XYZ file of C-alpha atoms in Angstrom:
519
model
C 0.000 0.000 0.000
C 2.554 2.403 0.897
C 4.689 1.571 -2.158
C 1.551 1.898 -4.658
C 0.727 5.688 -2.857
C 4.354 6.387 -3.644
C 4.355 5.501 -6.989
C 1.042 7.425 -7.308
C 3.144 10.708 -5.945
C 6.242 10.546 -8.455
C 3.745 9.704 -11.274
C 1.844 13.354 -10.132
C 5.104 14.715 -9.931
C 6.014 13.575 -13.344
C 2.912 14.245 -14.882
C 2.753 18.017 -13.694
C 6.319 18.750 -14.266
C 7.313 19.192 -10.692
C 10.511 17.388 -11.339
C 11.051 19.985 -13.494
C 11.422 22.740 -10.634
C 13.167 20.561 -8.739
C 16.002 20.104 -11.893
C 15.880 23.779 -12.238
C 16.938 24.201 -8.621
C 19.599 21.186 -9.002
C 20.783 22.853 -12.247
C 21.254 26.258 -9.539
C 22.973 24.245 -7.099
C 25.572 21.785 -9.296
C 26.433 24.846 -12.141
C 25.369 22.687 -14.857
C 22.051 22.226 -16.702
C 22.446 18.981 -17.126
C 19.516 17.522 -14.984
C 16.898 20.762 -16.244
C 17.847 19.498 -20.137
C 16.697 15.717 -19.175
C 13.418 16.828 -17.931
C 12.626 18.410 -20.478
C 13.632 15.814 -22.947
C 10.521 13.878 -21.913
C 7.878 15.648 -22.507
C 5.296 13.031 -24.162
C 1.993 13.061 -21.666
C 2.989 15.943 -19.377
C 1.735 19.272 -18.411
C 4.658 21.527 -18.796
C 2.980 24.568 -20.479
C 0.760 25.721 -17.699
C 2.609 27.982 -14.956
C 4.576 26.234 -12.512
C 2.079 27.191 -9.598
C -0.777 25.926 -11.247
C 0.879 23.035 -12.145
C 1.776 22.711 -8.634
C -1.662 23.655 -7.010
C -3.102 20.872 -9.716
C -0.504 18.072 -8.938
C -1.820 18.367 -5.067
C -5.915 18.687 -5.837
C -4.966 15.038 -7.715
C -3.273 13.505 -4.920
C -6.332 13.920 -2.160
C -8.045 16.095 0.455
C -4.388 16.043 2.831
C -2.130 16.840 0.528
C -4.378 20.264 -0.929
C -4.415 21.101 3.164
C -0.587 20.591 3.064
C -0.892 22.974 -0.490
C -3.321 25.803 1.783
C -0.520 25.103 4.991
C 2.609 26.283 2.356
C 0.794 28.821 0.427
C 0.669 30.392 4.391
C 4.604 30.576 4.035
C 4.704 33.929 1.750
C 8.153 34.620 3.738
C 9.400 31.451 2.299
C 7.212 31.184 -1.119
C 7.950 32.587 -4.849
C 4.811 35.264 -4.816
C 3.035 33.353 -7.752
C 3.440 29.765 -6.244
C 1.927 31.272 -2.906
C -0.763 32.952 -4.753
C -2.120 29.838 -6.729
C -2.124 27.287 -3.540
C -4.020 30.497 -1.897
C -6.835 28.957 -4.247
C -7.320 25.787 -2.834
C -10.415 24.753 -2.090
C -10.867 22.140 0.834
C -14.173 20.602 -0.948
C -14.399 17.036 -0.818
C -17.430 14.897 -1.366
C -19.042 13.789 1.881
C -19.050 9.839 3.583
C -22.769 8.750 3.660
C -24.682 9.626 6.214
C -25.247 6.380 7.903
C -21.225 6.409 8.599
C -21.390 9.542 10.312
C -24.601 8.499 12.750
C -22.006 5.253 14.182
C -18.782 7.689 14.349
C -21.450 10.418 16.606
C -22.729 7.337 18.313
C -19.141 5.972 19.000
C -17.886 9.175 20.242
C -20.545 9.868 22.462
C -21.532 6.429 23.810
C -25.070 6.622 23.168
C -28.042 5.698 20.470
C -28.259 8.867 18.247
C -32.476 8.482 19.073
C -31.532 9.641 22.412
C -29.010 11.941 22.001
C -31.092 14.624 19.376
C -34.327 14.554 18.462
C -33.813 15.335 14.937
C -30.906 14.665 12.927
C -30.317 15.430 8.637
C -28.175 12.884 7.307
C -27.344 14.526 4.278
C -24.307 17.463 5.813
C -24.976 21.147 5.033
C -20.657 20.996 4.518
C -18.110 18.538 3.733
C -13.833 18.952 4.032
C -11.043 17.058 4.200
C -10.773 16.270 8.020
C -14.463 16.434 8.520
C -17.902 17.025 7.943
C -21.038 18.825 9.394
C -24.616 17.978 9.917
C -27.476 19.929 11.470
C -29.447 18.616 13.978
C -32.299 19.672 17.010
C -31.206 19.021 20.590
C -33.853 16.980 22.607
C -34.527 20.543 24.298
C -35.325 22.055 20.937
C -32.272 24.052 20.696
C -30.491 23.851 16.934
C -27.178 22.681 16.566
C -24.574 22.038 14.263
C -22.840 18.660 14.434
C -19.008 18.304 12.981
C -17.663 15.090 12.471
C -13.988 13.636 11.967
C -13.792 11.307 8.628
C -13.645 7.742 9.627
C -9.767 6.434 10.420
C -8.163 9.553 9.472
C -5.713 9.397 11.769
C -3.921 6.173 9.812
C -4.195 7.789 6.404
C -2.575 10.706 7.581
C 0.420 9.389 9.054
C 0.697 7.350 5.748
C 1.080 10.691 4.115
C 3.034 12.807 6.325
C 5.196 9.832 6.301
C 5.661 9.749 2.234
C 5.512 13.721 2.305
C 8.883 13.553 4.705
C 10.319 11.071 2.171
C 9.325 13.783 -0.666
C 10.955 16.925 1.093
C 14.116 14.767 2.031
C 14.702 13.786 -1.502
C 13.831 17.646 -2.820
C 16.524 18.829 -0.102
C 19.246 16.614 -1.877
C 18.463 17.556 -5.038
C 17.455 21.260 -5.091
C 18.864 24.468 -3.118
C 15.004 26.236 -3.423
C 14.186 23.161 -1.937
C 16.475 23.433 1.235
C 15.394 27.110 0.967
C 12.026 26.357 1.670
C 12.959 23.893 4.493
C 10.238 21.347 3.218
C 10.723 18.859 6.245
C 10.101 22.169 9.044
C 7.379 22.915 6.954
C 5.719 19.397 7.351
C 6.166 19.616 10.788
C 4.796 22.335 11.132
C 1.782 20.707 9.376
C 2.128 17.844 11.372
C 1.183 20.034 14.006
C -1.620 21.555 12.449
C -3.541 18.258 11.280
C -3.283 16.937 14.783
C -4.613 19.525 16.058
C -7.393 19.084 14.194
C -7.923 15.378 14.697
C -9.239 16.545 18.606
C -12.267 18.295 18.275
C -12.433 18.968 22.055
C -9.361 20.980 21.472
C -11.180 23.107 18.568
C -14.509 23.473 21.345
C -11.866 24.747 23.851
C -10.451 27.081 21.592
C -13.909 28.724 20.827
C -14.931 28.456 24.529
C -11.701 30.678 25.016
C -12.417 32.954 22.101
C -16.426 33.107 23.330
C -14.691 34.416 26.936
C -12.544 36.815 25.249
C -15.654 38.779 22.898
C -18.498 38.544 25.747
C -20.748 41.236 25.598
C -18.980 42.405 22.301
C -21.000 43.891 19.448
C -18.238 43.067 17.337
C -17.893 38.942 17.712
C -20.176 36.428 17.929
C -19.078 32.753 18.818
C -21.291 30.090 18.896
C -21.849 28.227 22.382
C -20.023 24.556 22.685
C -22.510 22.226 24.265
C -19.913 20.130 26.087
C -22.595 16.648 26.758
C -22.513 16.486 22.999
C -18.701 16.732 22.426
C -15.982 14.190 21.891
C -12.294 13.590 19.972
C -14.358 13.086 17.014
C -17.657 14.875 17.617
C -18.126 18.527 17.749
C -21.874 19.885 18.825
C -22.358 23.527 18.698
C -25.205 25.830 18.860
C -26.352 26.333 14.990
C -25.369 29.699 13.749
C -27.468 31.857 10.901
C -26.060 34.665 8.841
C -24.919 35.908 5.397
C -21.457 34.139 3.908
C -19.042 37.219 4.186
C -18.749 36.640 0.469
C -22.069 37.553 -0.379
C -21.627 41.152 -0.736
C -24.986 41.861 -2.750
C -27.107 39.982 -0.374
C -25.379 41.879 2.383
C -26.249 45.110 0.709
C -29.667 44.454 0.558
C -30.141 43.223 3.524
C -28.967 46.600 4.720
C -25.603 45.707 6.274
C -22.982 48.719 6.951
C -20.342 47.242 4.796
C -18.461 49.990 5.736
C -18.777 49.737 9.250
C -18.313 46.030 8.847
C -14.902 46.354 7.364
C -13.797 48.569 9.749
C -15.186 46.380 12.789
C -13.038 43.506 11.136
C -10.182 45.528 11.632
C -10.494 45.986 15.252
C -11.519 42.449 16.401
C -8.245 41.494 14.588
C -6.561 44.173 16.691
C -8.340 43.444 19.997
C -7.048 39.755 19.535
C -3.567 39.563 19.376
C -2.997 43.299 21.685
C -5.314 42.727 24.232
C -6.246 39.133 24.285
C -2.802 37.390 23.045
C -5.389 34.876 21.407
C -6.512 35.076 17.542
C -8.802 32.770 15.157
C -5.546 32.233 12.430
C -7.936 30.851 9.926
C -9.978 33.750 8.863
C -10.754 32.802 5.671
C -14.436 33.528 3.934
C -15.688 30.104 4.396
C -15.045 30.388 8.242
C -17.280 33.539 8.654
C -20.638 34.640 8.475
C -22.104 38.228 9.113
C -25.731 38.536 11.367
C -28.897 39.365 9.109
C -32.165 40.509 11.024
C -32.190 40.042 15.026
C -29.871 40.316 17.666
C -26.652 39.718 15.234
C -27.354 41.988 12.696
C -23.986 43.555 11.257
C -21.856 41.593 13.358
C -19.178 39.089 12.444
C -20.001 35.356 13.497
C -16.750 33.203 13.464
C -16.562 29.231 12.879
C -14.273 26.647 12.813
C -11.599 27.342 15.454
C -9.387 24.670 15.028
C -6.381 26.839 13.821
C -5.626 29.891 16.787
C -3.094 31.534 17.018
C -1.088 32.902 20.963
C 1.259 35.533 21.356
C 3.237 36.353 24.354
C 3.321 39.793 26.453
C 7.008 40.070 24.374
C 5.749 39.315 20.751
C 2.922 41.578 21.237
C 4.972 44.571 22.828
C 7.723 43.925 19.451
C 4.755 43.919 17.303
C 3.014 47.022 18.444
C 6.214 48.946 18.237
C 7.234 47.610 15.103
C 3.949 48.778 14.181
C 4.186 51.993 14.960
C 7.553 52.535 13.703
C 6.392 51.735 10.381
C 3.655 54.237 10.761
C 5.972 56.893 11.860
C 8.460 55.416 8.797
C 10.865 55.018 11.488
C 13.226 52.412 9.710
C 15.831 53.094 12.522
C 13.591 52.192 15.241
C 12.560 49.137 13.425
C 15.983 47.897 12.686
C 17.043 48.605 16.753
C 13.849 46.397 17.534
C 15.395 43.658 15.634
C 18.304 43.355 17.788
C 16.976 44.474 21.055
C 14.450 41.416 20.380
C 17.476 38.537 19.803
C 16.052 37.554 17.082
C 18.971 39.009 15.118
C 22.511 38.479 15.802
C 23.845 40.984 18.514
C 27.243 42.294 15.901
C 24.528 42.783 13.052
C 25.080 46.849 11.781
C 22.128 48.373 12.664
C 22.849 51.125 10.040
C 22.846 48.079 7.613
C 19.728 46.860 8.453
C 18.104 49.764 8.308
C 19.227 50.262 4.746
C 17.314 46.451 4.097
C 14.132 47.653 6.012
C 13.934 50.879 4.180
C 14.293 50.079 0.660
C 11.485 47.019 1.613
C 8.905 49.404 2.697
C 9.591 52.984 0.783
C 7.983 51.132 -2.336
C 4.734 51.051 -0.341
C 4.623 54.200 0.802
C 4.810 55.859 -1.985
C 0.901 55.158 -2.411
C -2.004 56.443 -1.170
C -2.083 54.720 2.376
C -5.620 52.983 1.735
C -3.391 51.028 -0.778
C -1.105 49.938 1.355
C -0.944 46.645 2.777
C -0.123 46.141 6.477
C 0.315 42.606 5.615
C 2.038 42.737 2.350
C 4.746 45.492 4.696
C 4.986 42.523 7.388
C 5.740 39.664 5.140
C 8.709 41.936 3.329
C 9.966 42.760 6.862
C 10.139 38.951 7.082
C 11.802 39.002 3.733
C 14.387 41.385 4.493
C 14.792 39.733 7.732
C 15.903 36.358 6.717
C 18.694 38.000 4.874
C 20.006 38.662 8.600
C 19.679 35.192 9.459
C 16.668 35.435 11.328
C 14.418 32.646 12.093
C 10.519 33.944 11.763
C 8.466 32.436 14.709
C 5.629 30.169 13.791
C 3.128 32.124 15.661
C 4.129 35.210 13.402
C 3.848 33.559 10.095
C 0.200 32.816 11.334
C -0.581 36.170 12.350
C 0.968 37.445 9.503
C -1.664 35.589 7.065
C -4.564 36.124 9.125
C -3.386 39.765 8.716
C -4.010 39.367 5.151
C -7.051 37.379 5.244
C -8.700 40.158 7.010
C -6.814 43.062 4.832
C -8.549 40.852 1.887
C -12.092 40.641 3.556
C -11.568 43.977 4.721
C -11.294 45.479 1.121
C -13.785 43.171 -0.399
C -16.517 45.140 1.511
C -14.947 48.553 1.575
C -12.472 49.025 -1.348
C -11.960 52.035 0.504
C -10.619 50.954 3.494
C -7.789 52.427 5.089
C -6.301 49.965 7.178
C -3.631 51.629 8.705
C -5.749 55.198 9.924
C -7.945 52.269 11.354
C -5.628 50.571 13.398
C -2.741 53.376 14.711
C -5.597 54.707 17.147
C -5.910 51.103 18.401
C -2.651 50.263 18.648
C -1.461 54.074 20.344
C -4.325 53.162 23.049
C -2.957 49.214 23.626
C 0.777 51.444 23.877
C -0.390 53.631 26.282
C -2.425 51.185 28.498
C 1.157 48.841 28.412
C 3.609 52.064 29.439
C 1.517 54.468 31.129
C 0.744 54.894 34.371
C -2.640 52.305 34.196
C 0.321 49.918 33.007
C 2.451 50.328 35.582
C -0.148 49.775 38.507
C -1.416 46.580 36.720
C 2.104 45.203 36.440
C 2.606 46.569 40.484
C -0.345 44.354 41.261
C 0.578 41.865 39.395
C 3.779 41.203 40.679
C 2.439 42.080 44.932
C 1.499 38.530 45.494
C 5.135 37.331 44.366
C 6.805 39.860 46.611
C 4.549 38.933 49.623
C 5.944 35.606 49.323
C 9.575 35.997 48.718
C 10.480 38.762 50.925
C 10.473 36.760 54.181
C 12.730 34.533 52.008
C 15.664 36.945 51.348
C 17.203 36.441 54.902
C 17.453 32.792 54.560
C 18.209 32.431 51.009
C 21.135 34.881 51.594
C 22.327 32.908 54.772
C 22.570 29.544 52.562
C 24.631 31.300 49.941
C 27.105 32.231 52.312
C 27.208 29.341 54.462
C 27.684 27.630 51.524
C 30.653 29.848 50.320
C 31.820 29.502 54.094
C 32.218 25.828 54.056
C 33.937 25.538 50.574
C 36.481 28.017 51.719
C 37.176 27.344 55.852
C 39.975 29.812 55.915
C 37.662 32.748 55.149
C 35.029 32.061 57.383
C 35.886 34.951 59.843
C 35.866 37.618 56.740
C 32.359 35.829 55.434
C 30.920 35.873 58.264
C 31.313 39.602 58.504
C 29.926 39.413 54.850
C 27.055 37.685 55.744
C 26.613 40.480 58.428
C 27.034 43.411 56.430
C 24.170 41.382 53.796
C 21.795 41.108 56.358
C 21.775 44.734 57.575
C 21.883 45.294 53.676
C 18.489 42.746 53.063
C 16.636 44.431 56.509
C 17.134 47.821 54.377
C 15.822 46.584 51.016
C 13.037 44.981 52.805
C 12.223 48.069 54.269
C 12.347 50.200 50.566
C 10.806 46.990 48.522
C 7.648 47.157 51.537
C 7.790 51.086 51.315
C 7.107 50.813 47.263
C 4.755 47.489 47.442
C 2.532 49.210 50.246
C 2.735 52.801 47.828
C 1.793 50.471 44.817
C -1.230 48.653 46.786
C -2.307 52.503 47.395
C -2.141 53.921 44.197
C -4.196 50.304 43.294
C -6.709 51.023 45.646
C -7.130 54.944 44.605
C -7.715 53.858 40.928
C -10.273 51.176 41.655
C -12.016 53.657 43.812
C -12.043 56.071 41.249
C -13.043 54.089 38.830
C-alpha cells in the first residue's frame, strides 16, 4: 500500500512537471544544466505549459483532500514562497465529497456512547458541509435548541500518518536535489503541518479554543461565537449551537439586507486588533468560508466566526515587538525598526544596525509611496520577514500565522470597503494598547501583578542569603571569619531593602486602591 501511494506521488510529480522545478533548482545548485535538459527531454503526456504554480496547485488537488491542506498550509509561508506559487495554492479549495450519512450516525454514536435516538431529536443525514478532516450535519437538541454537528472522517488518523510519512520522504529527496528546496525547508514545513492536522484530529481541542475565544468577545457587538454544548462533544464529535447569517462573500445579499459594509470592514479591523494586543489569542484561519455576518435580530452587522481549530497565541514580548514595530512603520521610522530587531534577539547581537536599516527601508519605501488605503499592512509585514531572513533570522511560527490572518482580514476587509484604510484604522488602536502597556494604568497593573510574588519571597531573602554564604563559608574554611562579617554586612543590607521593597509594594497597593475607587 505504501509503495503503490508512492508511486502514485512521483507519477503526479512527473505528470505536472514538478521534477522539473526541482532540476531547475539542481541545475542552480551543481552549475550545470544537465539535470533541467533531461526533464525536459521527456515531454510526451505531461503538463509543462501551464505555470509552474498551477501546475503545482493541480498536482496536489490530484493527490487527495491532505495533501491540498498541506498545499493551503505552504501557500501560508509567503516569507518562504515565490509570490506566484503562494498565490495559486491560496486557491485551494478544501471541498471534498461527503461519507454517507449512515457512517457519520455510528462515528457520533461511537464518540458519544449513546443511540443517536436519544441523544437529538432530529438529525439530517445529508451534511450542510463537507472537508477534508471532517464534515457537518445539522441537527435539534432533545430541548429544541439547533445545533450544528461536525464530524472527523472515519480512520483519518492512519491515512494521515501514511502521508506525512511519504511527504517527509518527498521533502528529504527535494533537499538533496534542489537548493530552493532546502530554501524552503520542506521537512520544518511538514512539521509544522504535522502540528496543524493533529490539532485538528481533537475536536475537544477546537470546542476549547472557541470556549476561550467566546470568553474573550463577551458582551462584544463586534464577535459572535457560537456556544459549545460540552454533553454532545468528543475527539471526534463537535456539537455547537447552529449559527445563521450571510457568507461574508455575499456582498450583494449583504447590501440588501442593509448591512454597513463599511462599518463592517472597519469592525473587522479591530476584532483582529483586539485579539492579538489585548487578548494574546486570535482565530488564524480567517478565511471567507469560516465567517458569516448577522442578518435581522440580535446579530445583525456583526461578524459570526466558525471553525476554530487553527488559533493563534502571542506572548506579552511578541505583542509589545509587534506594536512597536507597528508603529515605527507608521511613523516610517526604519531606525527604530531595525534597533527592535536586535533588542528582540532575534537578530545576531554584531549585526550593523545602520545596515539593516538600509534592508528595512528600501522594503517598505515602495509602499509608501501610495495612497495609504493602498497599502498593505500585511504585504509590509511579510517583506519585513523578507528582508529579515537575509540577517539570518528565524521567523516564529506564531508570526507567520498572524501574519496571514493579517491578510485574510486586509482581503475581507477590502472586499466590503475598497476604501478601506487599514492603517488610519488601526494606529488609534494600537497608540491606546501602547499607552495602556507604558503608562501609568500599566504600571499599577504590572505593580499588582507582581504584589502577590513579593509577599511571598520577601520573608525569604534572609534565609536564602544565609545559605549562599554558608555555603561559600564551608567551601572556603579559611575565610570564614571575613564571610561571616559578609554575611553580616548582607543582612543589615536585606533588613534595608526589605524596608524600601515594603515602602514601594505598600505605595503600589495605594495607588491600586485609589484607581479602583475612582473608577
Amino acid at each position: 500500500m505504501r509503495t503503490t501511494r508512492l508511486i502514485r506521488i512521483f507519477f503526479v510529480a512527473w505528470r505536472y512537471g514538478l521534477d522539473e522545478l526541482a532540476a531547475s533548482g539542481a541545475a542552480a545548485t551543481t552549475g550545470s544544466r544537465w539535470a533541467f535538459a533531461a526533464v525536459r527531454v521527456l515531454r510526451f503526456g505531461r503538463r509543462l505549459d501551464a505555470p509552474r504554480g498551477q501546475r503545482l496547485r493541480e498536482a496536489l488537488e490530484s493527490l487527495g483532500p491532505i495533501f491540498v491542506k498541506f498545499g493551503q498550509v505552504l501557500s501560508t509561508r509567503r516569507d518562504l514562497l515565490p509570490a506566484d506559487i503562494a498565490d495559486e495554492l491560496a486557491r485551494l479549495q478544501d471541498q471534498v465529497p461527503p461519507f454517507p450519512g449512515e457512517l457519520a450516525v455510528r462515528e457520533i454514536e461511537r464518540g458519544l456512547g449513546r443511540p443517536l435516538e436519544e441523544l437529538f431529536d432530529d438529525f439530517e443525514r445529508t451534511p450542510v458541509a463537507s472537508a477534508s478532516i471532517a464534515q457537518v450535519h445539522l441537527a435539534r437538541l432533545k430541548n429544541g435548541r439547533e445545533v450544528a454537528v461536525k464530524v472527523l472522517r472515519p480512520s483519518m488518523a492512519p491515512i494521515i500518518e501514511r502521508d506525512l510519512e511519504l511527504l517527509r520522504t518527498a521533502g528529504a529527496l527535494l533537499m538533496r536535489v534542489s537548493a530552493d528546496a532546502r530554501r524552503l525547508r520542506p521537512l520544518d514545513v511538514i512539521d509544522e503541518f504535522d502540528k496543524y492536522l493533529h490539532d485538528e484530529l481533537d475536536l475537544i481541542r477546537e470546542a476549547a479554543n472557541a470556549n476561550q475565544l467566546r470568553r474573550n468577545f463577551e458582551g462584544s457587538r463586534l464577535l459572535r461565537i457560537p456556544e459549545m454544548y460540552w454533553d454532545w462533544c468528543s475527539t471526534g464529535v463537535l456539537t455547537m449551537e447552529r449559527m445563521h447569517g450571510f457568507p461574508i462573500s455575499q456582498i450583494e445579499r449583504m447590501r440588501e439586507a442593509g448591512i454597513d459594509l463599511k462599518q463592517l470592514s472597519r469592525d473587522g479591523v479591530e476584532i483582529f486588533f483586539t485579539q492579538v494586543f489585548r487578548h494574546g489569542f486570535f482565530h488564524a484561519d480567517m478565511h471567507p468560508g469560516n465567517i458569516l455576518v448577522g442578518g435581522p435580530g440580535p446579530d445583525f452587522n456583526r461578524y459570526i466566526a466558525l471553525d476554530f481549530g487553527i488559533v493563534g497565541t502571542l506572548s506579552e514580548f511578541d505583542k509589545n515587538y509587534l506594536a512597536q514595530n507597528f508603529l515605527a512603520f507608521f511613523r516610517r521610522d526604519y531606525r527604530r525598526v531595525a534597533e527592535l530587531h536586535v533588542e528582540s534577539g532575534w537578530v545576531p547581537p554584531t549585526t550593523r544596525i545602520e545596515e539593516l536599516e538600509g534592508a528595512v527601508r528600501a522594503c517598505c519605501e515602495p509602499f509608501f509611496d501610495r495612497p495609504l488605503k493602498e497599502i498593505s499592512l500585511g504585504l509590509v509585514l511579510l517583506r519585513l520577514f523578507q528582508a529579515s531572513r537575509r540577517f539570518n533570522v528565524e521567523i516564529q511560527p506564531q508570526l507567520v500565522l498572524l501574519q496571514k490572518t493579517l491578510l485574510n482580514i486586509e482581503g475581507l476587509g477590502r472586499q466590503l470597503d475598497p476604501e478601506l484604510d487599514l492603517w488610519i484604522t488601526a494606529k488609534p488602536i494600537l497608540e491606546r494598547w501602547m499607552q495602556e502597556q507604558l503608562g501609568m494604568a500599566g504600571f499599577q497593573a504590572h505593580l499588582r501583578r507582581e504584589a502577590t510574588h513579593w509577599v511571598r519571597m520577601l520573608p525569604e531573602l534572609p534565609r536564602l542569603v544565609h545559605t549562599v554564604l554558608a555555603h561559600r563559608a564551608r567551601a572556603q574554611p579559611d575565610s570564614t571569619r571575613i564571610l561571616l562579617e559578609r554575611l553580616l554586612t548582607e543582612q543589615r543590607r536585606t533588613r534595608r531593602w526589605i524596608g524600601v521593597l515594603a515602602l514601594v509594594l505598600a505605595i503600589a497597593l495605594a495607588l491600586g486602591a485609589r484607581h479602583l475607587a475612582g473608577g
